[in-house]
Every structure is written in C-alpha cells, then in structure tokens.
XYZ file of C-alpha atoms in Angstrom:
390
model
C 0.000 0.000 0.000
C 2.802 2.431 0.863
C 4.582 1.679 -2.418
C 1.452 2.055 -4.559
C 0.296 5.232 -2.786
C 3.706 6.911 -2.759
C 4.407 5.863 -6.341
C 1.098 7.269 -7.571
C 1.643 10.481 -5.611
C 5.129 10.828 -7.110
C 3.710 10.262 -10.601
C 1.098 12.975 -10.151
C 3.404 15.519 -8.496
C 6.214 15.186 -11.044
C 3.888 16.241 -13.855
C 4.912 19.759 -12.767
C 8.438 19.260 -14.094
C 7.823 19.344 -17.845
C 4.478 21.144 -17.803
C 5.955 24.236 -19.470
C 8.415 22.284 -21.619
C 5.580 20.273 -23.177
C 3.831 23.463 -24.311
C 7.001 25.354 -25.239
C 6.074 25.482 -28.978
C 2.719 27.035 -28.080
C 4.351 29.495 -25.667
C 6.922 30.491 -28.277
C 4.024 31.606 -30.487
C 1.782 33.083 -27.763
C 4.579 34.910 -25.960
C 6.899 35.541 -28.948
C 9.743 33.608 -27.326
C 13.035 32.739 -28.959
C 14.222 29.129 -28.742
C 16.936 30.249 -26.305
C 14.421 31.908 -23.987
C 12.126 28.913 -24.283
C 14.914 26.587 -23.123
C 15.057 28.537 -19.859
C 11.571 27.303 -19.000
C 13.237 23.918 -18.445
C 16.634 25.142 -17.269
C 15.023 27.250 -14.555
C 13.337 24.171 -13.063
C 16.640 22.290 -13.045
C 18.419 25.220 -11.422
C 15.670 25.663 -8.843
C 15.812 21.971 -8.007
C 19.561 22.227 -7.463
C 19.207 25.246 -5.174
C 16.385 23.625 -3.223
C 18.185 20.307 -2.909
C 21.459 21.889 -1.810
C 19.587 23.971 0.765
C 17.888 20.829 2.016
C 21.182 18.969 2.269
C 23.159 21.782 3.910
C 20.459 22.553 6.488
C 19.651 18.893 7.141
C 15.985 19.591 6.362
C 15.655 16.255 4.559
C 16.436 14.425 7.814
C 14.806 16.865 10.250
C 11.259 16.911 8.805
C 9.170 13.719 8.382
C 9.440 12.788 4.710
C 5.727 12.566 3.914
C 4.994 16.030 5.337
C 7.917 17.518 3.432
C 6.608 15.823 0.284
C 3.069 17.150 0.762
C 4.050 20.709 1.625
C 6.441 21.131 -1.275
C 4.021 19.482 -3.748
C 1.333 22.011 -2.787
C 3.791 24.878 -3.125
C 4.875 23.635 -6.551
C 1.257 23.332 -7.696
C 0.527 26.948 -6.808
C 3.698 28.299 -8.388
C 3.147 26.350 -11.584
C -0.460 27.560 -11.888
C 0.830 31.134 -11.730
C 2.013 30.801 -15.334
C -1.594 30.915 -16.546
C -1.982 34.500 -15.375
C 0.928 35.738 -17.502
C 0.703 37.134 -21.035
C 4.362 36.859 -22.034
C 5.118 40.553 -21.595
C 7.669 39.738 -18.899
C 9.351 36.394 -19.400
C 11.460 37.019 -16.308
C 8.408 36.366 -14.124
C 7.680 33.121 -15.965
C 11.263 31.934 -15.557
C 11.184 32.906 -11.862
C 8.009 30.870 -11.342
C 9.647 27.873 -13.031
C 12.727 28.314 -10.828
C 10.608 28.328 -7.667
C 8.681 25.298 -8.922
C 12.035 23.511 -9.168
C 12.871 24.544 -5.589
C 9.591 22.996 -4.468
C 10.213 19.772 -6.403
C 13.482 19.384 -4.510
C 11.313 18.542 -1.518
C 9.189 16.043 -3.443
C 11.535 13.652 -5.219
C 14.117 12.882 -2.474
C 11.338 12.710 0.111
C 9.572 10.049 -1.921
C 12.785 8.012 -2.057
C 13.183 8.348 1.697
C 9.573 7.305 2.385
C 10.037 4.082 0.421
C 13.459 3.411 1.962
C 11.655 3.443 5.312
C 9.320 0.677 4.148
C 11.726 -1.617 2.300
C 15.010 -3.165 3.368
C 14.583 -6.337 1.298
C 13.710 -5.673 -2.383
C 14.600 -2.012 -1.966
C 15.968 -1.854 -5.518
C 12.615 -2.962 -6.905
C 10.719 -0.534 -4.683
C 12.845 2.481 -5.570
C 12.696 1.380 -9.204
C 8.916 1.572 -9.040
C 9.154 5.050 -7.527
C 11.550 6.305 -10.187
C 9.297 4.710 -12.788
C 6.432 6.755 -11.403
C 8.583 9.871 -11.634
C 9.351 9.087 -15.263
C 5.721 8.600 -16.266
C 4.744 11.716 -14.320
C 7.388 13.727 -16.156
C 5.961 12.487 -19.451
C 2.309 13.227 -18.587
C 2.247 16.836 -19.881
C 3.250 15.579 -23.335
C 0.284 13.194 -23.277
C -2.069 15.978 -22.187
C -0.723 18.180 -24.952
C -1.210 15.362 -27.476
C -4.901 15.355 -26.491
C -5.176 18.851 -27.951
C -5.647 20.992 -24.805
C -4.479 24.630 -24.963
C -1.295 25.422 -23.084
C -3.234 26.829 -20.130
C -5.083 23.513 -19.762
C -1.827 21.563 -19.689
C -0.390 23.825 -16.965
C -3.509 23.700 -14.785
C -3.852 19.942 -15.204
C -0.330 19.475 -13.827
C -1.072 21.705 -10.825
C -4.277 19.831 -10.068
C -2.460 16.487 -10.187
C 0.235 17.755 -7.808
C -2.421 18.913 -5.353
C -4.008 15.468 -5.387
C -0.549 13.979 -4.767
C -0.053 16.090 -1.634
C -3.352 14.900 -0.162
C -2.623 11.265 -1.030
C 0.772 11.035 0.615
C -0.530 12.395 3.928
C -3.834 10.523 3.945
C -2.665 7.122 2.699
C 0.988 6.714 3.706
C 2.391 6.153 7.201
C 5.997 6.090 8.403
C 7.683 2.790 7.539
C 9.239 0.361 10.034
C 12.736 1.187 8.757
C 12.217 4.958 8.847
C 14.901 6.719 10.876
C 13.602 9.213 13.452
C 14.057 12.899 12.616
C 17.688 13.855 13.127
C 18.748 17.374 14.181
C 20.980 19.256 11.798
C 24.717 18.738 12.085
C 27.474 19.847 9.734
C 29.059 16.473 10.436
C 26.365 14.813 8.323
C 27.667 16.498 5.171
C 31.287 15.633 5.963
C 30.499 12.015 6.796
C 28.513 11.566 3.602
C 31.201 13.075 1.356
C 33.972 10.996 2.973
C 32.038 7.788 2.273
C 33.634 6.087 -0.768
C 30.450 4.204 -1.594
C 28.585 7.507 -1.767
C 31.279 9.074 -3.957
C 31.395 6.252 -6.517
C 27.600 5.918 -6.571
C 27.333 9.653 -7.186
C 29.914 9.621 -9.992
C 27.836 6.924 -11.671
C 24.734 9.034 -11.101
C 26.427 12.070 -12.632
C 27.252 10.068 -15.757
C 23.614 9.030 -15.951
C 22.316 12.583 -15.445
C 24.687 13.981 -18.071
C 22.544 12.188 -20.616
C 19.065 11.824 -19.118
C 17.442 15.253 -18.905
C 19.033 16.585 -22.079
C 17.614 13.607 -23.952
C 14.177 14.021 -22.335
C 14.063 17.778 -22.911
C 15.068 17.758 -26.577
C 13.611 14.480 -27.893
C 10.577 16.305 -29.327
C 12.800 18.809 -31.147
C 15.077 16.058 -32.486
C 12.127 14.002 -33.730
C 10.469 17.035 -35.317
C 13.707 17.986 -37.098
C 14.114 14.369 -38.207
C 10.583 14.354 -39.657
C 11.273 17.560 -41.601
C 14.580 16.174 -42.885
C 12.745 13.085 -44.106
C 10.077 15.173 -45.813
C 7.304 14.028 -43.465
C 4.778 15.668 -41.151
C 5.481 15.923 -37.412
C 1.994 15.439 -35.952
C 3.124 12.169 -34.350
C 5.916 13.802 -32.340
C 4.071 14.688 -29.043
C 2.727 11.160 -28.609
C 6.075 9.611 -29.569
C 7.825 11.875 -27.055
C 5.415 10.799 -24.308
C 6.018 7.134 -25.138
C 9.807 7.605 -25.224
C 9.861 9.136 -21.754
C 7.107 7.006 -20.216
C 8.604 3.656 -21.268
C 11.420 4.459 -18.875
C 8.961 3.783 -16.067
C 8.893 0.128 -17.097
C 12.681 0.164 -17.432
C 13.164 1.517 -13.914
C 10.872 -1.157 -12.438
C 12.402 -4.076 -14.349
C 15.938 -2.893 -13.613
C 15.078 -2.710 -9.918
C 13.864 -6.318 -9.931
C 17.017 -7.449 -11.738
C 19.276 -5.418 -9.455
C 17.961 -7.155 -6.336
C 19.024 -10.420 -7.996
C 22.321 -9.785 -9.779
C 23.633 -6.559 -8.258
C 22.883 -2.879 -8.592
C 26.242 -1.913 -10.058
C 25.984 -4.473 -12.862
C 22.456 -3.426 -13.820
C 23.462 0.235 -13.775
C 26.511 -0.429 -15.961
C 24.436 -2.387 -18.489
C 21.820 0.360 -18.669
C 24.525 2.970 -19.198
C 26.082 0.877 -21.970
C 22.779 0.553 -23.849
C 21.736 4.188 -23.524
C 25.194 5.485 -24.391
C 25.264 3.280 -27.494
C 21.949 4.678 -28.734
C 23.161 8.253 -28.308
C 26.216 7.347 -30.412
C 24.077 6.006 -33.284
C 21.507 8.838 -33.152
C 23.074 10.674 -36.135
C 22.709 7.545 -38.258
C 18.937 7.244 -37.705
C 18.159 10.937 -38.213
C 15.618 11.344 -41.025
C 14.419 7.740 -40.878
C 10.795 6.700 -41.248
C 8.910 7.380 -37.958
C 8.268 3.706 -37.109
C 11.892 2.470 -36.859
C 12.972 5.818 -35.419
C 10.368 5.600 -32.638
C 11.392 1.994 -31.950
C 15.007 3.062 -31.435
C 13.971 5.941 -29.193
C 11.804 3.583 -27.144
C 14.917 1.453 -26.503
C 16.767 4.597 -25.482
C 13.924 5.770 -23.263
C 13.765 2.350 -21.582
C 17.495 2.190 -20.852
C 18.285 5.845 -20.136
C 16.443 5.852 -16.805
C 16.591 2.150 -15.891
C 19.674 2.721 -13.739
C 18.448 5.838 -11.929
C 16.913 4.156 -8.879
C 19.961 1.952 -8.407
C 22.234 4.911 -7.744
C 19.782 6.076 -5.073
C 19.548 2.556 -3.634
C 23.341 2.298 -3.451
C 23.398 5.519 -1.445
C 20.821 4.190 1.026
C 22.934 1.039 1.449
C 26.278 2.784 1.942
C 25.212 5.567 4.348
C 23.728 5.427 7.844
C 19.933 5.741 8.256
C 20.234 9.087 10.080
C 22.148 10.543 7.092
C 20.042 8.903 4.384
C 17.954 11.966 3.539
C 20.998 14.255 3.403
C 22.888 11.804 1.162
C 19.985 11.334 -1.252
C 19.366 15.070 -1.448
C 23.053 15.889 -1.993
C 23.371 13.266 -4.727
C 20.317 14.521 -6.593
C 21.435 18.155 -6.213
C 24.795 17.445 -7.841
C 23.153 15.446 -10.615
C 20.637 18.125 -11.494
C 23.330 20.804 -11.372
C 25.152 18.896 -14.097
C 22.033 18.754 -16.282
C 22.254 22.524 -16.762
C 25.296 21.950 -18.967
C 23.786 19.370 -21.276
C 20.267 20.826 -21.503
C 21.780 24.121 -22.648
C 24.431 22.432 -24.755
C 22.138 20.375 -26.990
C 20.409 23.326 -28.734
C 23.742 25.146 -29.054
C 25.181 22.165 -30.897
C 22.008 21.910 -32.977
C 22.389 25.560 -33.968
C 26.034 25.012 -34.901
C 25.960 21.698 -36.785
C 22.288 20.649 -36.968
C 19.990 18.417 -34.920
C 21.491 15.277 -36.476
C 24.602 15.617 -34.281
C 22.995 17.141 -31.211
C 22.808 13.966 -29.067
C 25.993 12.091 -29.909
C 28.176 13.831 -27.291
C 25.882 12.706 -24.477
C 27.548 9.254 -24.635
C 30.476 10.646 -22.595
C 28.399 10.515 -19.404
C 27.520 6.818 -19.576
C 31.177 6.008 -20.312
C 32.282 7.690 -17.064
C 29.423 6.051 -15.160
C 30.435 2.567 -16.303
C 33.967 3.101 -14.964
C 32.568 4.237 -11.596
C 30.307 1.188 -11.344
C 33.235 -1.138 -12.095
C 35.231 0.465 -9.286
C 32.280 0.241 -6.903
C 31.938 -3.491 -7.623
C 35.585 -3.963 -6.635
C 35.221 -1.715 -3.578
C 32.197 -3.622 -2.236
C 33.486 -7.102 -3.038
C 35.440 -7.568 0.245
C 32.366 -6.557 2.243
C 30.254 -9.080 0.341
C 32.716 -11.970 0.634
C 34.473 -11.214 3.903
C-alpha cells in the first residue's frame, strides 16, 4: 500500500516538471519567445531543483522533517507556483522563468522525500521498490506531453499538472504512514555532510549518477525537437511527435521497475553499468537514424527511453545502502542536487550544438556521461566485493 500510494503520488506531483516544456512550442508563439528563452523554461526548473536540494542537504531539512509532510508541503507549493504561469501574457518572461525556478525549488522537496519514504518501508527488495518510484517519476514527467497530445491549450496543460500535484499532496498524507525502517528525525549537524562526502560508496555511486544525469534530462528535454527535425529532414509531417515523445519518456517507467527487480538479484552496479552501456550506445548512433521513417525511429527511441532511466533508482539505492539511516535523507538530497546541477550543462548544450551543426549531431556527445558512469560502477563493484565476501 505504501509503495502504490507513494508511487502514484510521485507520478502525479512530477507532472509539474515538464508542464511548461511540453507546451514550449505554443508558448513560443503566444509569448513571442526565442528558442533560447524557451529553453530557460526547463533550465530554470533544473536550477531551482539544485538550489532547493542543496539547501535541504546543507540545512539537514531532509532528515529533520518527516518525509511525507515535506513531500506534501512542497508538492502544494509547486502546484501553486506552476499555476501562476496561466496569469501571464508573455510581456515579462522574467516572471515566468522565476516561477519555473521556484517550482524547481519545491520539487526538490518532493523527489528525495519520496525516495526516503520508500526506503523506510523496504530493506529487502529495496531496488525494486525504488525502481517503481523512479518509474512513477518518469511517467509523471511524461504526462504533460500526453495531455498536450490530447489537444488541450497550453493553459489547460499547466492547470492539469497543478491539479495532479495537489491530489498527490493529499494522497501522501492521507494514505501513507511512516515505515518500520524509517529513521527518526535527526537534528541538523554539519558532520552529516562531511560524513557523507567521505564515504567512498557515496562518492562512486554519485559519480555513476552524474554520468547518468549527463545524458538523461538533455535527452528528455530535446527528444521532441530532435524528432520534429528528423521528420522535416525526411520530408514528413510531425503530428506524431508529441505522442512519440510521451512514449519515449514514459517507457522508462517500465525500465526503472524491471531494472530494480534485476538489481535485487544480480547486483545494482551491474544493472546500472548495463543500462549505461545501452543508452550510451543509442546516443552514439543517433546521427545515423536521423531522417528515418517514424516507425523504426520511434522503436530506437523507445529502446533509449527504456534504458536511459533504468539505472536511476539503483544509484539512489546504493546511497541508502552505503550511508547510515540518520544521514540517508541528506545523502539522497546531496546526490540529486549534484546530478541536477550537471544537467544545466547538457540541456543548454544540446540546442547550441544543434544551432552550430544541426539536430542530427545534437545527441551524440551525451555518450560521454555513460562512459564515465560505467567506470565508476566497475570500481564500486571492486570496492564492495570484500564486504560481500568477507
């Protein structure tokens, strides 16, 4: 019950993330935005998440406040901030970007809190459980693209996301209790940060996570633009792109769940390394499939969408297994903050490369992240082997 309720709440709340990104083409017309300004509607959320997560880690908020109340409060705040976009007319894009930034700050209280709630319920099969939660996050992130595909105006997409996040806040308080493995609230101490950073398991897990994040959000953010450019290059219409983008992102929910089940059996590091290898390989071949017929192109992107997020929960699970329960919230929040900080580089970099050399080559450089992540996972396997066999 805790897993289903928290997973559904996470799915609904995370629809806030890409609510403005999904309607960016409509906003570019309605508000006369340039593509560069439009990209800030996503970048601002990433930056806000980083600021919020770092604040949570440095102050120890993630371990001082019960996770489900932190989840609910920040989900409600995010819903209100996101809905504020509807009252704007595009005359001052600074306000819109500020609202997206603050929405990201709020989401920094939602995602890590959800991970902590589930960690409190599962010690056995934790990889599967966190995989389900990350899968919910993935599908929630994709939801605005599905709503847009249904033909709603941009205001309807924004308000739908806010309504879903409000429902999520109510659900997590009404239906979820503290788990039997939940650590009691821990007062803030600067020693928590130092202890977490000195932990080699945390460091290697986080390097792997950084390699994963180098690729993930840039791919999610710009898949629709890549597919649309590919359709034009092939002399075809692009009406299929919103639904294909939803499917590409949402299929990662299945990947996260299945990877979690496999990781509990054969090891988290191995599953993460395999996922990184598959997703990195697809990014390398992306120039070769540019301009293809939609059916094989969508099939390849579905493979990428499945693999690109399959490893995400395993990095979080590794952190929960290599840090003490009283530092779990701080460690998870710090890891996610660093990962989302890195996404600012690649989200901004993809359209710059597209402007310079065309969309065909815009994704190929993302393979560098998975390569680094695979090395980190290999080292973590060796580092944990004595503990497993000793």
